[in-house]
Coordinates of C-alpha atoms in Angstrom, one line a residue:
M1 CA 104.6 125.9 160.8
H2 CA 104.3 122.2 160.8
P3 CA 107.5 120.0 161.0
I4 CA 107.1 118.6 157.5
S5 CA 106.1 121.8 155.6
E6 CA 107.3 123.1 152.3
T7 CA 110.1 125.6 152.2
P8 CA 112.3 127.0 149.4
N9 CA 114.9 124.5 150.5
A10 CA 114.4 121.6 148.1
A11 CA 115.9 119.1 150.4
A12 CA 113.3 119.8 153.1
Q13 CA 110.2 120.3 151.0
T14 CA 109.0 116.7 151.0
L15 CA 109.8 113.4 152.6
F16 CA 111.7 111.2 150.2
P17 CA 110.8 107.5 150.3
L18 CA 114.1 106.8 152.1
Q19 CA 113.3 109.5 154.7
A20 CA 109.8 108.1 155.1
L21 CA 111.3 104.7 155.8
L22 CA 113.7 106.2 158.3
L23 CA 110.8 108.1 160.0
V24 CA 109.0 104.9 160.6
K25 CA 112.1 103.3 162.1
V26 CA 112.7 106.3 164.4
L27 CA 109.1 106.1 165.6
V28 CA 109.4 102.5 166.4
A29 CA 112.7 103.1 168.3
L30 CA 111.1 106.0 170.2
L31 CA 108.1 103.9 171.0
W32 CA 110.2 101.1 172.5
A33 CA 112.3 103.7 174.4
V34 CA 109.2 105.2 176.0
V35 CA 107.9 101.7 177.0
L36 CA 111.2 100.7 178.5
A37 CA 111.5 104.0 180.3
A38 CA 107.9 103.7 181.7
A39 CA 108.3 100.1 182.9
P40 CA 110.7 100.8 185.9
L41 CA 108.8 103.9 186.9
M42 CA 105.6 101.8 187.2
L43 CA 107.5 99.2 189.2
A44 CA 108.7 102.0 191.5
D45 CA 105.1 103.2 191.9
K46 CA 105.9 106.5 190.3
W47 CA 102.6 106.8 188.6
F48 CA 102.7 110.4 187.4
P49 CA 105.8 110.1 185.3
S50 CA 105.0 106.6 184.2
S51 CA 101.4 107.7 183.2
L52 CA 102.9 110.6 181.3
L53 CA 105.3 108.3 179.4
M54 CA 102.5 105.9 178.6
L55 CA 100.4 108.7 177.2
T56 CA 103.4 109.8 175.1
G57 CA 103.6 106.2 174.0
F58 CA 100.0 106.2 172.7
V59 CA 100.7 109.5 170.9
L60 CA 103.9 108.0 169.3
F61 CA 101.9 104.9 168.3
A62 CA 99.4 107.2 166.6
A63 CA 102.2 109.0 164.8
L64 CA 103.6 105.6 163.7
M65 CA 100.3 104.7 162.1
A66 CA 100.1 108.1 160.4
A67 CA 103.6 107.7 159.0
R68 CA 102.8 104.3 157.6
R69 CA 99.8 105.9 155.9
N70 CA 102.1 108.6 154.3
R71 CA 100.6 111.3 156.5
A72 CA 104.0 112.8 157.4
R73 CA 102.7 116.2 158.5
L74 CA 100.4 114.6 161.2
A75 CA 103.2 112.3 162.3
G76 CA 105.5 115.2 162.8
W77 CA 103.1 117.1 165.0
L78 CA 102.3 114.0 167.0
I79 CA 106.0 113.5 167.7
L80 CA 107.4 116.9 168.4
A81 CA 104.6 118.7 170.3
P82 CA 103.7 115.9 172.8
M83 CA 107.4 114.9 173.2
I84 CA 108.5 118.4 174.1
T85 CA 105.5 118.8 176.5
C86 CA 106.3 115.4 178.1
V87 CA 110.0 116.1 178.5
F88 CA 109.5 119.5 180.1
V89 CA 106.9 118.2 182.5
L90 CA 109.3 115.4 183.5
I91 CA 112.1 118.0 183.9
A92 CA 109.9 120.3 185.9
V93 CA 108.7 117.6 188.3
G94 CA 112.1 116.0 188.4
K95 CA 115.7 117.3 188.7
G96 CA 115.4 120.2 186.3
P97 CA 118.4 120.6 184.0
L98 CA 120.0 117.6 185.8
D99 CA 117.1 115.3 185.1
E100 CA 117.5 112.2 182.9
A101 CA 114.7 113.5 180.6
M102 CA 117.2 116.1 179.4
L103 CA 118.9 113.3 177.4
T104 CA 115.9 113.2 175.1
L105 CA 116.4 116.8 173.9
P106 CA 119.3 116.0 171.5
G107 CA 117.2 113.2 170.1
L108 CA 114.3 115.6 169.4
M109 CA 116.7 118.0 167.8
M110 CA 118.1 115.3 165.6
F111 CA 114.5 114.3 164.6
A112 CA 113.6 117.9 163.8
S113 CA 116.8 118.4 161.7
L114 CA 116.1 115.2 159.7
F115 CA 112.4 115.5 159.1
G116 CA 111.7 119.2 159.5
N117 CA 113.0 122.4 158.0
R118 CA 115.2 125.2 159.2
R119 CA 112.4 127.3 160.6
V120 CA 111.0 124.4 162.6
Y121 CA 114.5 123.5 163.9
V122 CA 115.3 127.0 165.1
S123 CA 111.8 127.4 166.6
L124 CA 112.3 124.1 168.5
L125 CA 115.7 125.3 169.8
L126 CA 114.3 128.6 170.9
A127 CA 111.4 126.9 172.5
I128 CA 113.7 124.7 174.6
A129 CA 115.8 127.7 175.6
V130 CA 112.7 129.7 176.6
L131 CA 111.3 126.7 178.6
L132 CA 114.6 126.2 180.4
G133 CA 114.8 129.9 181.1
A134 CA 111.3 129.9 182.5
L135 CA 112.0 126.9 184.6
A136 CA 115.1 128.7 186.0
L137 CA 113.0 131.8 186.8
W138 CA 110.4 129.8 188.6
H139 CA 113.0 128.0 190.6
F140 CA 115.0 131.0 191.7
Q141 CA 111.9 133.1 192.3
G142 CA 110.5 130.4 194.5
W143 CA 107.4 129.8 192.4
H144 CA 108.4 126.2 191.7
V145 CA 111.4 125.0 193.6
L146 CA 113.2 122.0 192.1
P147 CA 113.9 119.1 194.5
V148 CA 117.7 119.4 194.0
S149 CA 120.2 121.7 195.8
R150 CA 123.0 121.9 193.2
V151 CA 121.1 123.9 190.6
Y152 CA 122.6 127.4 190.0
P153 CA 121.8 130.0 187.4
D154 CA 124.9 129.2 185.4
T155 CA 123.7 125.5 185.3
F156 CA 120.7 126.5 183.0
A157 CA 123.0 128.7 180.9
T158 CA 125.5 125.9 180.5
V159 CA 122.8 123.5 179.5
I160 CA 121.4 125.9 176.9
V161 CA 124.9 126.6 175.5
I162 CA 125.7 122.8 175.3
L163 CA 122.3 122.2 173.7
S164 CA 122.8 125.0 171.2
A165 CA 126.3 123.8 170.2
T166 CA 125.1 120.2 170.0
S167 CA 122.1 121.3 167.9
Y168 CA 124.4 123.2 165.5
Y169 CA 126.5 120.1 164.8
V170 CA 123.4 118.0 164.6
W171 CA 122.0 120.4 162.0
L172 CA 125.2 120.2 159.9
M173 CA 125.1 116.4 160.0
A174 CA 121.4 116.3 159.3
S175 CA 121.8 118.7 156.4
A176 CA 124.5 116.6 154.8
L177 CA 122.3 113.5 155.4
R178 CA 119.3 115.2 153.8
K179 CA 121.4 116.2 150.8
T180 CA 122.7 112.6 150.5
L181 CA 119.1 111.3 150.7
A182 CA 117.9 113.8 148.1
E183 CA 120.7 112.7 145.7
L184 CA 120.0 109.1 146.4
E185 CA 116.3 109.7 145.7
T186 CA 117.1 111.6 142.5
E187 CA 119.3 108.7 141.4
N188 CA 116.5 106.2 142.3
E189 CA 114.1 108.2 140.2
R190 CA 116.4 108.0 137.3
V191 CA 116.9 104.3 137.8
R192 CA 113.1 103.8 138.1
A193 CA 112.5 105.8 134.9
S194 CA 115.2 103.8 133.1
L195 CA 113.7 100.6 134.3
A196 CA 110.2 101.8 133.2
R197 CA 111.7 102.7 129.8
I198 CA 113.4 99.4 129.5
E199 CA 110.2 97.7 130.4
V200 CA 108.4 99.6 127.6
L201 CA 111.1 98.9 125.1
A202 CA 111.2 95.2 126.0
H203 CA 107.5 94.9 125.3
H204 CA 106.7 97.6 122.7
D205 CA 107.8 98.5 119.2
A206 CA 110.1 101.5 119.2
L207 CA 108.6 103.0 116.0
T208 CA 104.9 102.5 116.4
G209 CA 104.6 102.1 120.1
L210 CA 102.5 98.9 119.6
P211 CA 103.1 95.8 121.6
N212 CA 105.9 93.7 120.2
R213 CA 106.4 89.9 119.7
I214 CA 106.9 89.3 123.4
L215 CA 103.8 91.1 124.6
A216 CA 101.7 89.7 121.7
R217 CA 102.6 86.2 122.9
D218 CA 101.6 87.1 126.5
R219 CA 98.3 88.6 125.3
F220 CA 97.6 85.5 123.3
E221 CA 98.2 83.3 126.3
R222 CA 95.7 85.2 128.3
A223 CA 93.2 85.2 125.5
S224 CA 93.5 81.4 124.9
T225 CA 93.3 80.7 128.7
H226 CA 90.1 82.8 128.8
A227 CA 88.7 81.1 125.8
A228 CA 89.4 77.6 127.2
R229 CA 87.8 78.6 130.5
N230 CA 84.7 80.0 128.8
Q231 CA 84.4 77.5 125.9
T232 CA 84.9 80.3 123.4
S233 CA 87.5 80.9 120.7
A234 CA 90.4 83.2 120.0
A235 CA 92.3 84.1 116.8
L236 CA 95.6 85.3 115.4
L237 CA 95.4 87.6 112.4
Y238 CA 98.7 88.0 110.5
L239 CA 98.9 91.0 108.3
D240 CA 101.4 92.2 105.7
I241 CA 101.3 95.5 103.8
D242 CA 101.1 95.0 100.0
N243 CA 103.9 96.5 98.0
F244 CA 105.4 98.3 101.0
K245 CA 108.9 97.9 99.5
T246 CA 107.8 100.2 96.6
V247 CA 107.0 103.0 99.1
N248 CA 110.3 102.6 100.8
D249 CA 112.3 102.5 97.5
S250 CA 110.4 105.4 95.8
L251 CA 109.7 107.8 98.8
G252 CA 112.4 106.8 101.2
H253 CA 112.6 105.1 104.5
A254 CA 111.3 108.1 106.4
A255 CA 108.1 108.0 104.4
G256 CA 108.0 104.2 104.9
D257 CA 108.2 104.7 108.7
A258 CA 105.5 107.3 108.6
L259 CA 103.3 104.9 106.6
L260 CA 103.9 102.2 109.2
C261 CA 102.8 104.6 112.0
D262 CA 99.7 105.5 110.1
V263 CA 98.9 101.9 109.5
A264 CA 99.4 101.1 113.2
A265 CA 97.0 103.9 114.2
R266 CA 94.3 102.7 111.7
L267 CA 94.7 99.1 112.9
V268 CA 94.1 100.0 116.5
K269 CA 90.9 101.8 115.5
A270 CA 89.8 99.0 113.2
V271 CA 89.7 96.3 116.0
R272 CA 87.9 96.1 119.3
A273 CA 89.3 97.8 122.4
E274 CA 90.1 94.4 124.0
D275 CA 92.1 93.1 121.0
T276 CA 95.8 93.5 120.7
V277 CA 97.6 95.0 117.7
S278 CA 101.3 94.2 117.6
R279 CA 104.1 94.9 115.2
Q280 CA 106.2 91.8 114.3
G281 CA 108.8 93.7 112.4
G282 CA 109.2 95.3 109.0
D283 CA 105.7 95.7 107.5
E284 CA 104.1 92.8 109.3
F285 CA 101.6 93.1 112.1
L286 CA 99.9 90.5 114.3
I287 CA 96.5 91.0 115.9
V288 CA 95.3 88.9 118.9
V289 CA 91.5 88.6 119.0
G290 CA 89.9 87.0 122.0
D291 CA 86.5 86.1 123.3
I292 CA 84.8 85.2 120.0
T293 CA 82.2 82.6 119.2
D294 CA 82.8 81.7 115.6
E295 CA 84.6 82.5 112.4
D296 CA 82.0 85.1 111.3
A297 CA 83.0 87.4 114.2
V298 CA 86.7 87.2 113.1
A299 CA 85.7 87.7 109.4
S300 CA 83.9 90.9 110.4
I301 CA 87.0 92.2 112.0
A302 CA 89.2 91.1 109.1
V303 CA 86.8 92.8 106.6
N304 CA 86.9 96.0 108.6
I305 CA 90.8 95.9 108.6
V306 CA 91.1 95.4 104.9
E307 CA 88.6 98.1 104.1
T308 CA 90.2 100.5 106.6
L309 CA 93.7 100.1 105.1
A310 CA 92.4 100.3 101.5
R311 CA 91.7 104.0 102.0
P312 CA 94.6 106.2 100.7
F313 CA 97.2 107.5 103.2
Q314 CA 98.6 111.0 103.0
I315 CA 102.4 110.7 103.2
N316 CA 104.5 113.9 102.6
G317 CA 101.5 115.4 100.8
L318 CA 101.1 112.4 98.5
G319 CA 98.2 110.0 98.4
V320 CA 99.7 106.5 99.1
T321 CA 97.6 103.3 98.8
A322 CA 98.7 100.6 101.1
T323 CA 96.4 97.6 101.0
C324 CA 97.1 94.5 103.1
S325 CA 97.0 90.7 102.8
L326 CA 95.7 89.1 106.0
G327 CA 95.7 85.5 107.2
V328 CA 93.6 84.1 110.1
A329 CA 94.2 81.1 112.3
M330 CA 91.6 80.1 114.9
Y331 CA 92.2 78.8 118.4
P332 CA 91.7 75.9 119.1
G333 CA 90.6 74.7 115.7
N334 CA 93.9 75.5 113.9
G335 CA 96.2 74.9 116.9
T336 CA 96.4 75.4 120.6
D337 CA 99.8 77.1 121.0
Y338 CA 101.0 80.5 119.9
D339 CA 103.8 79.3 117.6
T340 CA 101.6 76.9 115.7
L341 CA 98.8 79.5 115.2
R342 CA 101.3 82.2 114.2
K343 CA 102.7 79.9 111.6
H344 CA 99.3 79.0 110.3
A345 CA 98.2 82.6 110.2
D346 CA 101.3 83.4 108.2
L347 CA 100.6 80.6 105.7
A348 CA 97.0 81.9 105.3
M349 CA 98.4 85.4 104.7
Y350 CA 100.6 84.2 101.8
Q351 CA 97.5 82.5 100.4
A352 CA 95.8 85.9 100.5
K353 CA 98.7 87.4 98.6
E354 CA 98.7 84.7 96.0
A355 CA 94.9 85.3 95.6
G356 CA 95.6 88.8 94.4
R357 CA 96.3 90.8 97.6
N358 CA 94.0 93.2 99.4
A359 CA 92.2 90.2 100.9
F360 CA 92.1 87.8 103.8
R361 CA 92.1 84.0 104.1
F362 CA 91.4 81.5 106.8
F363 CA 93.9 78.8 107.4
D364 CA 93.1 75.2 106.4
E365 CA 95.1 72.0 106.6
E366 CA 95.5 71.9 102.8
M367 CA 97.7 75.0 103.1
N368 CA 100.0 73.2 105.5
T369 CA 100.2 70.1 103.3
N370 CA 101.1 72.3 100.3
V371 CA 103.8 74.1 102.4
V372 CA 105.3 70.8 103.5
E373 CA 105.3 69.6 99.9
H374 CA 107.0 72.8 98.8
L375 CA 109.7 72.5 101.4
H376 CA 110.4 69.0 100.2
L377 CA 110.6 70.2 96.6
I378 CA 112.9 73.1 97.5
S379 CA 115.2 70.7 99.4
A380 CA 115.2 68.4 96.4
M381 CA 116.0 71.2 94.0
R382 CA 119.1 72.0 96.0
S383 CA 120.6 68.6 95.2
A384 CA 119.0 68.3 91.7
L385 CA 121.8 70.3 90.0
A386 CA 124.6 68.2 91.6
N387 CA 122.7 65.0 90.6
N388 CA 122.1 66.0 87.0
E389 CA 118.4 65.8 87.4
F390 CA 117.7 68.9 85.3
H391 CA 117.5 68.6 81.5
L392 CA 116.7 71.0 78.7
H393 CA 114.2 70.1 76.0
Y394 CA 114.0 72.3 72.8
Q395 CA 110.9 73.2 70.9
P396 CA 111.6 74.2 67.3
Q397 CA 110.6 77.7 66.1
F398 CA 109.6 78.1 62.4
S399 CA 109.4 80.8 59.8
L400 CA 105.7 80.6 59.0
A401 CA 106.1 81.5 55.3
D402 CA 108.2 78.5 54.4
E403 CA 108.1 76.4 57.6
R404 CA 111.8 76.5 57.9
I405 CA 113.4 75.9 61.4
V406 CA 115.1 79.1 62.5
G407 CA 115.6 78.5 66.2
A408 CA 114.5 76.7 69.3
E409 CA 113.2 77.6 72.8
A410 CA 115.0 75.9 75.6
L411 CA 112.5 74.5 78.2
L412 CA 113.6 73.2 81.6
R413 CA 112.6 69.7 82.7
W414 CA 113.2 68.0 86.0
Q415 CA 113.4 64.2 86.1
H416 CA 113.3 63.3 89.8
P417 CA 114.5 59.8 90.6
E418 CA 111.5 59.1 92.8
M419 CA 108.7 61.5 91.9
G420 CA 109.3 61.2 88.1
L421 CA 108.9 64.1 85.7
I422 CA 108.0 67.2 87.6
P423 CA 106.3 69.9 85.5
P424 CA 107.9 73.3 85.3
A425 CA 104.7 75.0 86.6
R426 CA 105.1 73.1 89.8
F427 CA 108.8 73.8 90.7
I428 CA 109.8 77.0 88.9
P429 CA 107.6 79.3 91.1
L430 CA 109.2 77.7 94.1
A431 CA 112.6 78.2 92.7
E432 CA 111.9 81.9 92.2
R433 CA 110.5 82.4 95.7
S434 CA 113.5 80.5 97.3
G435 CA 116.1 82.2 95.2
L436 CA 117.3 78.9 93.7
I437 CA 116.2 80.2 90.3
V438 CA 119.5 82.2 90.1
E439 CA 121.6 79.1 90.3
I440 CA 119.3 77.0 88.1
G441 CA 119.1 79.8 85.6
A442 CA 122.9 80.0 85.4
W443 CA 123.0 76.3 84.6
V444 CA 120.3 76.7 81.9
L445 CA 122.4 79.4 80.2
Q446 CA 125.5 77.3 80.4
E447 CA 123.8 74.2 79.0
A448 CA 122.0 76.2 76.2
C449 CA 125.4 77.6 75.1
R450 CA 127.0 74.2 75.2
Q451 CA 124.1 72.7 73.2
A452 CA 124.2 75.5 70.6
K453 CA 128.0 74.9 70.1
A454 CA 127.4 71.2 69.8
W455 CA 124.7 71.7 67.2
Q456 CA 127.0 74.0 65.2
A457 CA 129.4 71.0 65.0
D458 CA 126.4 68.9 63.7
G459 CA 125.7 71.4 61.0
L460 CA 122.9 73.4 62.6
G461 CA 124.9 76.7 62.7
D462 CA 122.0 79.1 62.0
L463 CA 119.8 78.2 65.0
V464 CA 119.2 80.7 67.8
I465 CA 118.4 79.2 71.2
A466 CA 115.9 81.3 73.3
V467 CA 116.2 81.0 77.1
N468 CA 113.6 82.2 79.5
V469 CA 114.9 84.6 82.1
S470 CA 113.3 84.9 85.6
P471 CA 112.6 88.3 87.1
V472 CA 114.8 87.3 90.0
Q473 CA 117.7 86.6 87.6
L474 CA 117.2 89.9 85.8
R475 CA 117.2 91.9 89.1
R476 CA 120.4 90.2 90.3
D477 CA 123.8 91.6 89.3
G478 CA 125.2 88.3 88.2
L479 CA 123.2 87.7 84.9
E480 CA 125.7 89.5 82.6
E481 CA 128.7 87.7 84.1
A482 CA 126.9 84.3 83.9
L483 CA 126.2 85.0 80.2
R484 CA 129.7 86.1 79.4
S485 CA 131.1 83.1 81.2
S486 CA 128.8 80.6 79.5
L487 CA 129.5 82.0 76.1
A488 CA 133.3 82.2 76.6
R489 CA 133.5 78.6 78.0
V490 CA 132.4 77.2 74.6
D491 CA 133.6 80.0 72.4
L492 CA 130.0 80.8 71.2
P493 CA 129.1 84.2 69.6
A494 CA 126.4 85.9 71.6
H495 CA 123.9 86.2 68.6
Y496 CA 123.2 82.5 68.9
I497 CA 121.5 83.0 72.2
G498 CA 118.2 84.9 72.8
L499 CA 116.7 85.9 76.1
E500 CA 112.9 85.9 76.7
L501 CA 111.6 88.4 79.2
T502 CA 108.1 88.7 80.7
E503 CA 106.1 91.9 80.6
S504 CA 106.1 92.2 84.3
M505 CA 109.9 92.6 84.4
L506 CA 109.7 95.7 82.3
L507 CA 107.0 97.5 84.1
A508 CA 109.3 99.0 86.7
D509 CA 110.8 101.2 83.9
S510 CA 113.9 101.8 86.0
R511 CA 117.1 103.3 84.6
P512 CA 119.3 100.4 85.9
L513 CA 117.0 98.0 84.0
R514 CA 117.2 99.9 80.8
D515 CA 121.0 100.1 81.1
K516 CA 121.3 96.4 81.8
L517 CA 119.2 95.5 78.7
A518 CA 121.2 97.9 76.6
R519 CA 124.4 96.1 77.7
L520 CA 122.9 92.7 76.9
R521 CA 121.9 93.9 73.4
A522 CA 125.4 95.4 72.9
M523 CA 126.8 91.9 73.6
G524 CA 124.8 90.7 70.5
L525 CA 122.0 88.8 72.4
H526 CA 118.5 88.7 71.0
L527 CA 115.8 90.0 73.3
S528 CA 112.1 89.2 73.1
I529 CA 109.0 89.8 75.3
D530 CA 107.4 86.5 76.2
D531 CA 103.6 85.9 76.7
F532 CA 102.7 89.3 75.3
G533 CA 99.1 90.2 75.9
T534 CA 98.7 88.5 79.2
G535 CA 100.2 91.4 81.3
Y536 CA 99.7 95.1 81.2
S537 CA 100.7 95.4 77.5
N538 CA 102.0 98.9 78.1
L539 CA 103.3 100.2 74.7
S540 CA 105.5 102.8 76.4
Y541 CA 108.1 100.3 77.5
L542 CA 108.3 98.8 73.9
K543 CA 109.8 102.1 72.8
Q544 CA 112.2 102.3 75.7
F545 CA 113.6 98.8 75.7
D546 CA 115.6 97.5 72.7
V547 CA 113.8 94.2 72.0
E548 CA 113.5 92.4 68.7
S549 CA 110.3 90.4 68.9
L550 CA 107.0 89.9 70.7
K551 CA 105.8 86.4 71.5
V552 CA 102.0 86.1 71.3
D553 CA 100.8 84.0 74.2
Q554 CA 99.5 80.6 73.3
S555 CA 96.2 81.1 75.2
F556 CA 95.1 83.5 72.5
V557 CA 96.6 81.5 69.5
R558 CA 94.9 78.2 70.4
R559 CA 91.5 79.8 70.6
M560 CA 91.8 81.9 67.4
A561 CA 89.6 79.5 65.3
S562 CA 86.8 79.4 67.9
N563 CA 86.9 82.8 69.5
N564 CA 86.7 86.1 67.6
N565 CA 88.0 88.1 70.5
D566 CA 91.1 86.0 70.7
E567 CA 91.6 86.3 67.0
G568 CA 91.3 90.1 67.3
I569 CA 93.9 90.2 70.1
V570 CA 96.4 88.2 68.0
R571 CA 95.8 90.4 65.0
A572 CA 96.3 93.5 67.1
I573 CA 99.6 92.2 68.6
V574 CA 100.9 91.3 65.1
Q575 CA 100.0 94.8 63.9
I576 CA 101.7 96.4 66.9
A577 CA 104.9 94.4 66.2
D578 CA 104.8 95.2 62.6
S579 CA 104.4 99.0 63.2
L580 CA 107.3 98.9 65.7
K581 CA 109.4 96.9 63.3
L582 CA 109.5 93.9 65.6
D583 CA 109.0 90.3 64.8
A584 CA 105.8 88.6 66.0
V585 CA 106.3 85.0 67.2
A586 CA 103.1 83.0 67.8
E587 CA 103.1 80.3 70.5
G588 CA 100.7 77.3 70.6
I589 CA 100.2 76.7 66.9
E590 CA 98.4 73.3 66.8
D591 CA 96.7 73.0 63.4
A592 CA 97.0 74.0 59.8
Q593 CA 94.0 76.4 60.0
T594 CA 95.7 78.4 62.7
L595 CA 98.9 78.5 60.7
Q596 CA 97.1 79.7 57.7
N597 CA 95.3 82.5 59.7
L598 CA 98.6 83.7 61.2
N599 CA 100.2 83.8 57.8
A600 CA 97.3 85.9 56.5
M601 CA 97.8 88.3 59.4
G602 CA 101.5 88.8 58.6
C603 CA 102.9 86.9 61.6
R604 CA 106.4 85.8 60.6
F605 CA 107.4 83.2 63.2
G606 CA 105.8 80.6 65.4
Q607 CA 106.1 77.3 67.3
G608 CA 103.7 74.6 68.6
F609 CA 102.5 71.0 68.5
H610 CA 101.5 71.4 64.8
W611 CA 105.1 70.7 64.2
S612 CA 106.6 69.3 67.4
P613 CA 106.5 69.5 71.2
A614 CA 109.7 70.3 73.1
L615 CA 112.2 67.5 72.4
P616 CA 115.4 66.2 74.1
P617 CA 118.6 67.3 72.3
D618 CA 119.1 64.1 70.3
E619 CA 115.5 63.9 69.1
F620 CA 115.6 67.6 68.2
L621 CA 118.7 67.0 66.1
R622 CA 117.1 64.1 64.2
F623 CA 113.9 66.2 63.8
V624 CA 115.9 69.0 62.2
Q625 CA 117.9 66.7 60.0
E626 CA 114.8 64.9 58.7
R627 CA 113.3 68.2 57.6
A628 CA 116.4 69.4 55.9

């Protein structure tokens, strides 16, 4: 049985790293002890014992080399067997049980107890006892007489007893030490596992297992360094899942998490092995692509990603479509540092979304210019309300049969002190994206109510003012309160205000939305669907929402005289409104022929440049008074 063998005793089965370190230190100490013991013997010309010690030293050195190479079994044999042999040769040729070499036996027992097992330890103790007994027999039988006169039979017995007692205490202490070492090693293993887990969590996403922001940055630094060294390129691809919120809201967050994991798995397969797919958070992913020669190589990867994600996913037994919008920024053409390229890839991704989603776009400087301009406009809008830069103009709405003014549509205008008149198409989308449309919309409602009350004092008591409502406003909870507050402030009945909603707002067909519109109608407000015909034109929501009129989009009305298809669309919308007992309101009436055609179709109301553009309040009042 070798000194480092396996036994059922777990503490002695293997050498723990702490034991291995201790073994090396013990061997070094033994080696120095042998050298120091051999030196005076050599000076005294005692060549036999000194040669024996030197031979032992070489064996110990070999054991040290084996221990440092994690060959514990060989190291144990190289220590115990030669050392026992050497010690007993020295005892035999020396003073027997009174020889100084006897002092090494407790050390050998300590070594065996620390690095061996119980069987090895007991075997070593018995071997020592047997060898001492044999030496005593040889001495007293005269076969090998020791060169000392004070050796008696009880001397050997006493030495054996002392060694046995000492060995027992040594074994107890060594057992406790081995137990402590085992506990320490177990704790070290837990610490190492915890550190490894912390390292993984620090650099990987907990849900998908993909690299996170920190590791993605590091991978990009490596890729860009490699690209700079080899005169190649790298790229960042920023990806966002289209309509991910719909999956979360409809199927639940667990389904959303499952979809993210499936997307992550497909992305890893869609890129090259050397590329890095990382999750940035939410439904956003970043892909680091290195060692590429041109944009075509990146475009090929982007196309593969878009096509891969376009295939339906199976989530909880349901087929879920999760397309993506992807932006690409190239190193070094679009930037040389990670933060700049990530920002540019993000901008390009939003361009892909605005282009219709399920697509990818490369970054160009025009995008950055537009973003800077948008930021300036958003910042300017924050102070525009306080500086009274917003104004409402009003376009009159007519009864087509007698061309009588029956209402007005309130249209927002922004007169900037430096940039002049900013068209609504330029700033309203930014207001919606930034959330400022809620505050601006509340001001529009308040101003429209104030103006309606003022016109009543001027004798225009029958006019209904229509206000466009943003989808963001409609989704927020403050719309009803803003309406009630604006009406109460000027003591205006609700039926003098109308709200114009776009088709896209109604497509969700949610119970909260239906309830909200029902409450608005219960207040007495007029509800109409604006730009009808440009969206999905789903007739089912017309039956579910209590609206009063459909506004035919001006793009169809203006081309009626020159395009038979547009005329047919207008006619169909008017007929739909009539069959559902809704009023049809035509926008964009610009000439008498269009007016005549609309009258012939049965359209009841309209507005357009044929009568007047949108006018400031004072001009609108004069316009109405002149036609009275």
